[in-house]
mmCIF file of C-alpha atoms and ligand atoms in Angstrom:
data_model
loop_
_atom_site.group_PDB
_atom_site.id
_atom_site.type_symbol
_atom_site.label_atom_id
_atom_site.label_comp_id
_atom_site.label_asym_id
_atom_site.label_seq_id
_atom_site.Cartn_x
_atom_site.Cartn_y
_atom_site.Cartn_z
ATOM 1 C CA UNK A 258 0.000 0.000 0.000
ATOM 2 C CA UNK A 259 1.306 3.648 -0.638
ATOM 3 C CA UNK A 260 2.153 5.490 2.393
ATOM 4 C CA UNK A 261 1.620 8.985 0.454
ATOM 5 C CA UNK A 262 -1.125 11.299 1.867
ATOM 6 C CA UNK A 263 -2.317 13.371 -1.088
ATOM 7 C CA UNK A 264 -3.156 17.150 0.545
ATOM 8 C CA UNK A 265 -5.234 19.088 -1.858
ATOM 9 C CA UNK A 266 -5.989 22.586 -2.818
ATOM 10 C CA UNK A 267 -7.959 24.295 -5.043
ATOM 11 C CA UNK A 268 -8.602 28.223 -6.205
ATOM 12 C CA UNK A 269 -6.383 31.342 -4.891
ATOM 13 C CA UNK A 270 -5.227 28.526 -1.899
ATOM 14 C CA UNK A 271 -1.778 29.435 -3.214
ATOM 15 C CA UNK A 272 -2.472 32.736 -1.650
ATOM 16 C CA UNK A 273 -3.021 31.021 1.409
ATOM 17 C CA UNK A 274 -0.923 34.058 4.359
ATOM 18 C CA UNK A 275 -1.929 36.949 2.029
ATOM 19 C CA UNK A 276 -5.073 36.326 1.044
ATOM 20 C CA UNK A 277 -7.796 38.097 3.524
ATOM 21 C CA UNK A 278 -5.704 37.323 6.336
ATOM 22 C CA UNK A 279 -8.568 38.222 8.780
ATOM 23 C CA UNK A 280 -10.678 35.250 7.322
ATOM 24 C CA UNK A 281 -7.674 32.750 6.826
ATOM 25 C CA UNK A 282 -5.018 33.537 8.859
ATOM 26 C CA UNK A 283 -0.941 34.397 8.117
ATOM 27 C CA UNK A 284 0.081 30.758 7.711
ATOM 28 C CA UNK A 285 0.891 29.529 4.228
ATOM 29 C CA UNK A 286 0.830 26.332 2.362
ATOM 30 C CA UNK A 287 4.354 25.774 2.739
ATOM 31 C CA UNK A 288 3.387 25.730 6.826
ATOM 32 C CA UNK A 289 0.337 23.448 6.077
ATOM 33 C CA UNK A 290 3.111 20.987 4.420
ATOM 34 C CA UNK A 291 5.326 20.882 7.249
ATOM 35 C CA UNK A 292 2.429 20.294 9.906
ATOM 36 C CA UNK A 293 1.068 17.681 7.754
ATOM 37 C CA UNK A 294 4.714 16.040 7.843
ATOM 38 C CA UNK A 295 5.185 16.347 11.488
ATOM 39 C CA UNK A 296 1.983 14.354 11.867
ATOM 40 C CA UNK A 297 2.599 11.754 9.140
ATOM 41 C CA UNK A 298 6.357 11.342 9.410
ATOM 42 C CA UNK A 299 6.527 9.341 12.705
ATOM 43 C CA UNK A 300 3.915 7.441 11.769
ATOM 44 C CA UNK A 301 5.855 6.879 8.695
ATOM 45 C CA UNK A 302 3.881 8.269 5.894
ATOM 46 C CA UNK A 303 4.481 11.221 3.663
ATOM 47 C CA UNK A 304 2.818 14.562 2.192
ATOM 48 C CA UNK A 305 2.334 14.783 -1.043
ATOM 49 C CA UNK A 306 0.460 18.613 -1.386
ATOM 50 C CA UNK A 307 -0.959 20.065 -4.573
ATOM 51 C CA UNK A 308 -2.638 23.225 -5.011
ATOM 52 C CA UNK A 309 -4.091 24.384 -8.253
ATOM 53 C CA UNK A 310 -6.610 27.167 -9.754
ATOM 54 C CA UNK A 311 -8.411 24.823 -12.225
ATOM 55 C CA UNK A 312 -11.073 22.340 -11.777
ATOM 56 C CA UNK A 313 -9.864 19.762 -14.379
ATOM 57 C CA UNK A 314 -6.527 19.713 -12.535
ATOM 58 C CA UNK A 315 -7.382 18.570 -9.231
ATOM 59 C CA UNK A 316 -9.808 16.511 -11.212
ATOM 60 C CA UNK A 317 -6.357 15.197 -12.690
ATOM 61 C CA UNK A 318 -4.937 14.567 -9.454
ATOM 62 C CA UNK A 319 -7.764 12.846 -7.719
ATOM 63 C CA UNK A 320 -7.048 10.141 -10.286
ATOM 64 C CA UNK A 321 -3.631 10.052 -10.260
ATOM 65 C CA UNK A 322 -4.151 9.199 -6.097
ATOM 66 C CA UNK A 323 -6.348 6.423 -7.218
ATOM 67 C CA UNK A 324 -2.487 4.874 -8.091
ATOM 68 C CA UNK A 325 -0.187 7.052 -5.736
ATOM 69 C CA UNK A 326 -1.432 7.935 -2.423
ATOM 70 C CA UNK A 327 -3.539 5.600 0.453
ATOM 71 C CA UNK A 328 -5.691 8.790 1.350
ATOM 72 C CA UNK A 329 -6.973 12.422 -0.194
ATOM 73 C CA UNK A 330 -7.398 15.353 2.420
ATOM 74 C CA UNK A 331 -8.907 17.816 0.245
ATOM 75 C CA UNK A 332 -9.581 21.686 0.663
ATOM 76 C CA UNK A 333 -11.421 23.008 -2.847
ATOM 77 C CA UNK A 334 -11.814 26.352 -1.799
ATOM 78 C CA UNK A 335 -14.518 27.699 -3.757
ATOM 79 C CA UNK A 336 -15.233 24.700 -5.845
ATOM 80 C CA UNK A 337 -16.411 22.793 -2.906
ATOM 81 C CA UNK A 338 -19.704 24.650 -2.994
ATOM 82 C CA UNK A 339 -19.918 24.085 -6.919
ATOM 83 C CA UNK A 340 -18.075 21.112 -8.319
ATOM 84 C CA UNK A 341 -19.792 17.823 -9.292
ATOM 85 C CA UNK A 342 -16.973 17.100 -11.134
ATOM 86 C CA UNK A 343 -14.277 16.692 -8.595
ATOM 87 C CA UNK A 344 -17.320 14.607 -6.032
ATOM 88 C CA UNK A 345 -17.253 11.971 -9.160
ATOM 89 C CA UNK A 346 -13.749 12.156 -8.713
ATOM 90 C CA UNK A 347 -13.713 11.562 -5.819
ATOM 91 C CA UNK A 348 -16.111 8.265 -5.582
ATOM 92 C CA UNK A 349 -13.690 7.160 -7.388
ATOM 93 C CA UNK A 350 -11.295 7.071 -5.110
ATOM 94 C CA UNK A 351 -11.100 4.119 -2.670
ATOM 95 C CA UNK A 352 -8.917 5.289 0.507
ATOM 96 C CA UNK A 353 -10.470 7.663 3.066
ATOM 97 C CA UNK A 354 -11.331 11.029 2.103
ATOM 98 C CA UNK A 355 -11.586 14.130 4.571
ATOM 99 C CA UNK A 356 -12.478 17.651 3.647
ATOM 100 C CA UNK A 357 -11.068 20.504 5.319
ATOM 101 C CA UNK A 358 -12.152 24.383 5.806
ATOM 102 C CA UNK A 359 -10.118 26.596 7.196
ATOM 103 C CA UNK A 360 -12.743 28.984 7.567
ATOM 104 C CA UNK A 361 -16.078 28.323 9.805
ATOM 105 C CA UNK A 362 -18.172 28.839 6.767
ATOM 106 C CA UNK A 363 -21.475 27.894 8.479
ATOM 107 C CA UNK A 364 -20.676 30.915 9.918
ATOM 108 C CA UNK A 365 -20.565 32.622 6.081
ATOM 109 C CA UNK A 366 -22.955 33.388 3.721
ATOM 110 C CA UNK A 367 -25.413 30.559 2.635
ATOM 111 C CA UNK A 368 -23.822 29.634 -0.294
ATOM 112 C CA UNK A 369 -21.032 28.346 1.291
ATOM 113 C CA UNK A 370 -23.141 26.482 3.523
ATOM 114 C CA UNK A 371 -23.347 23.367 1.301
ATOM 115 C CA UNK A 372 -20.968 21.139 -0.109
ATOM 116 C CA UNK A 373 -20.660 18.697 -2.675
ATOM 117 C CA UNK A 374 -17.430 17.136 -1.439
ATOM 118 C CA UNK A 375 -19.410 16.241 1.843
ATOM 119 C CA UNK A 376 -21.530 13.842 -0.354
ATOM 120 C CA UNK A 377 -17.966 11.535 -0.172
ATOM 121 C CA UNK A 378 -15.992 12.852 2.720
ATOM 122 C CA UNK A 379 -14.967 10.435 5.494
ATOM 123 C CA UNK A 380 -15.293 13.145 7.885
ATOM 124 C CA UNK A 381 -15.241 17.453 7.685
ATOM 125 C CA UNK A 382 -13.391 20.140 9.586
ATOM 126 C CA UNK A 383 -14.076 23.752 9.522
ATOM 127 C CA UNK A 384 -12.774 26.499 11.384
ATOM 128 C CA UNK A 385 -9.654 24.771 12.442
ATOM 129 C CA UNK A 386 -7.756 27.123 10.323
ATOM 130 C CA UNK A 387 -4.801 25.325 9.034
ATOM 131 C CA UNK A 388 -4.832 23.021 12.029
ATOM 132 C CA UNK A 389 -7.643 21.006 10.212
ATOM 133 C CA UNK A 390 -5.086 19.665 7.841
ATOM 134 C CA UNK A 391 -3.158 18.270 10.111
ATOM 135 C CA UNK A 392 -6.355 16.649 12.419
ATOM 136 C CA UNK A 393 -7.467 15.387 9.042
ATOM 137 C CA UNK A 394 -4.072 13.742 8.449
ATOM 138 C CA UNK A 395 -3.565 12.249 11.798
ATOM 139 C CA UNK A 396 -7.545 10.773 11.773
ATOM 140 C CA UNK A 397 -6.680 8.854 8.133
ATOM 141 C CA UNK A 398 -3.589 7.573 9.849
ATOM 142 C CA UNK A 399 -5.924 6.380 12.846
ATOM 143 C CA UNK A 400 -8.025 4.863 9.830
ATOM 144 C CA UNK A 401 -5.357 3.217 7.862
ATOM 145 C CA UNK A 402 -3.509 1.546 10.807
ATOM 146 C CA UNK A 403 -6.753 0.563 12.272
ATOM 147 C CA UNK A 404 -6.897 2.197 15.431
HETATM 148 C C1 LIG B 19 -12.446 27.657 2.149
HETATM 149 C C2 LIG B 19 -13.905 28.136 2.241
HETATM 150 C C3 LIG B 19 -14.493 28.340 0.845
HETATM 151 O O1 LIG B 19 -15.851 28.764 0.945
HETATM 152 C C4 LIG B 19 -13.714 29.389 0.103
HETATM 153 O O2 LIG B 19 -14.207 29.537 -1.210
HETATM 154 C C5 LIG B 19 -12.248 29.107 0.087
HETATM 155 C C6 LIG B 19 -11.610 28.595 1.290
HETATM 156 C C7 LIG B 19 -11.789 27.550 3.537
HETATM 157 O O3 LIG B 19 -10.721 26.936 3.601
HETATM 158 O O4 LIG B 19 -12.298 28.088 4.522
HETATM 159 O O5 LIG B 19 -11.565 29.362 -0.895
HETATM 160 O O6 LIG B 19 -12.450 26.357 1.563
#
């Protein structure tokens, strides 16, 4: 089995520290990578993070985790609230699956209030700011050893 965690991003997450800082905090994705890896290193896995701006290429890399990672913690930014395409991606998937907000966007307007991504997550945190990632990564750890 692969011991590679796929963490993904979608749109203006590569802004992630500069971006509305007052919603999403000063941390970037460079810090999300190395919290990840403090969780998943002793347990000996690795972080394998992607961010990207289009739909069709975390489409891309849903599928290529279907060959190269044993779990997907996913955070699509805005396409979470609008993208059937990367929830049929994602059933296709067969490792667990958690989705992570770093926002508390029940607490945002309502259109950010649903999510298609929940239709296949294994579990969902929001509000954790970029602590979610790293709950999310030690809870598919807890999942894939069986504890
Ligand atoms: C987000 C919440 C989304 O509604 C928003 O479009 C984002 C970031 C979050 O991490 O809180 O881009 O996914």
């Amino acid at each position: 089995m692969s011991k590679t965690i796929y963490v993904l991003n979608g749109p203006n997450l590569n802004l992630l520290g500069k971006r509305e800082p007052e919603i999403y905090g000063s941390d970037t994705l460079a810090d999300v990578t190395r919290i990840c890896t403090d969780v998943a290193a002793p347990a000996g896995f690795e972080i394998a993070l992607f961010q990207s701006n289009h739909e069709g290429e975390i489409v891309d890399q849903i599928h290529a985790a279907r060959e190269n990672a044993c779990a997907i913690v996913i955070n699509p930014g805005a396409y979470t609230h609008t993208s059937v395409a990367i929830l049929d991606a994602l059933n296709t998937f067969e490792g667990p699956v958690f989705e992570c907000h770093i926002s508390n966007v029940h607490k945002r307007e309502a259109f950010r209030h649903h999510s298609y991504v929940s239709l296949r997550a294994d579990g969902v945190l929001v509000g954790f700011g970029i602590e979610g990632y790293a709950l999310a990564t030690r809870r598919v750890i807890s999942l894939l050893k069986g504890v």
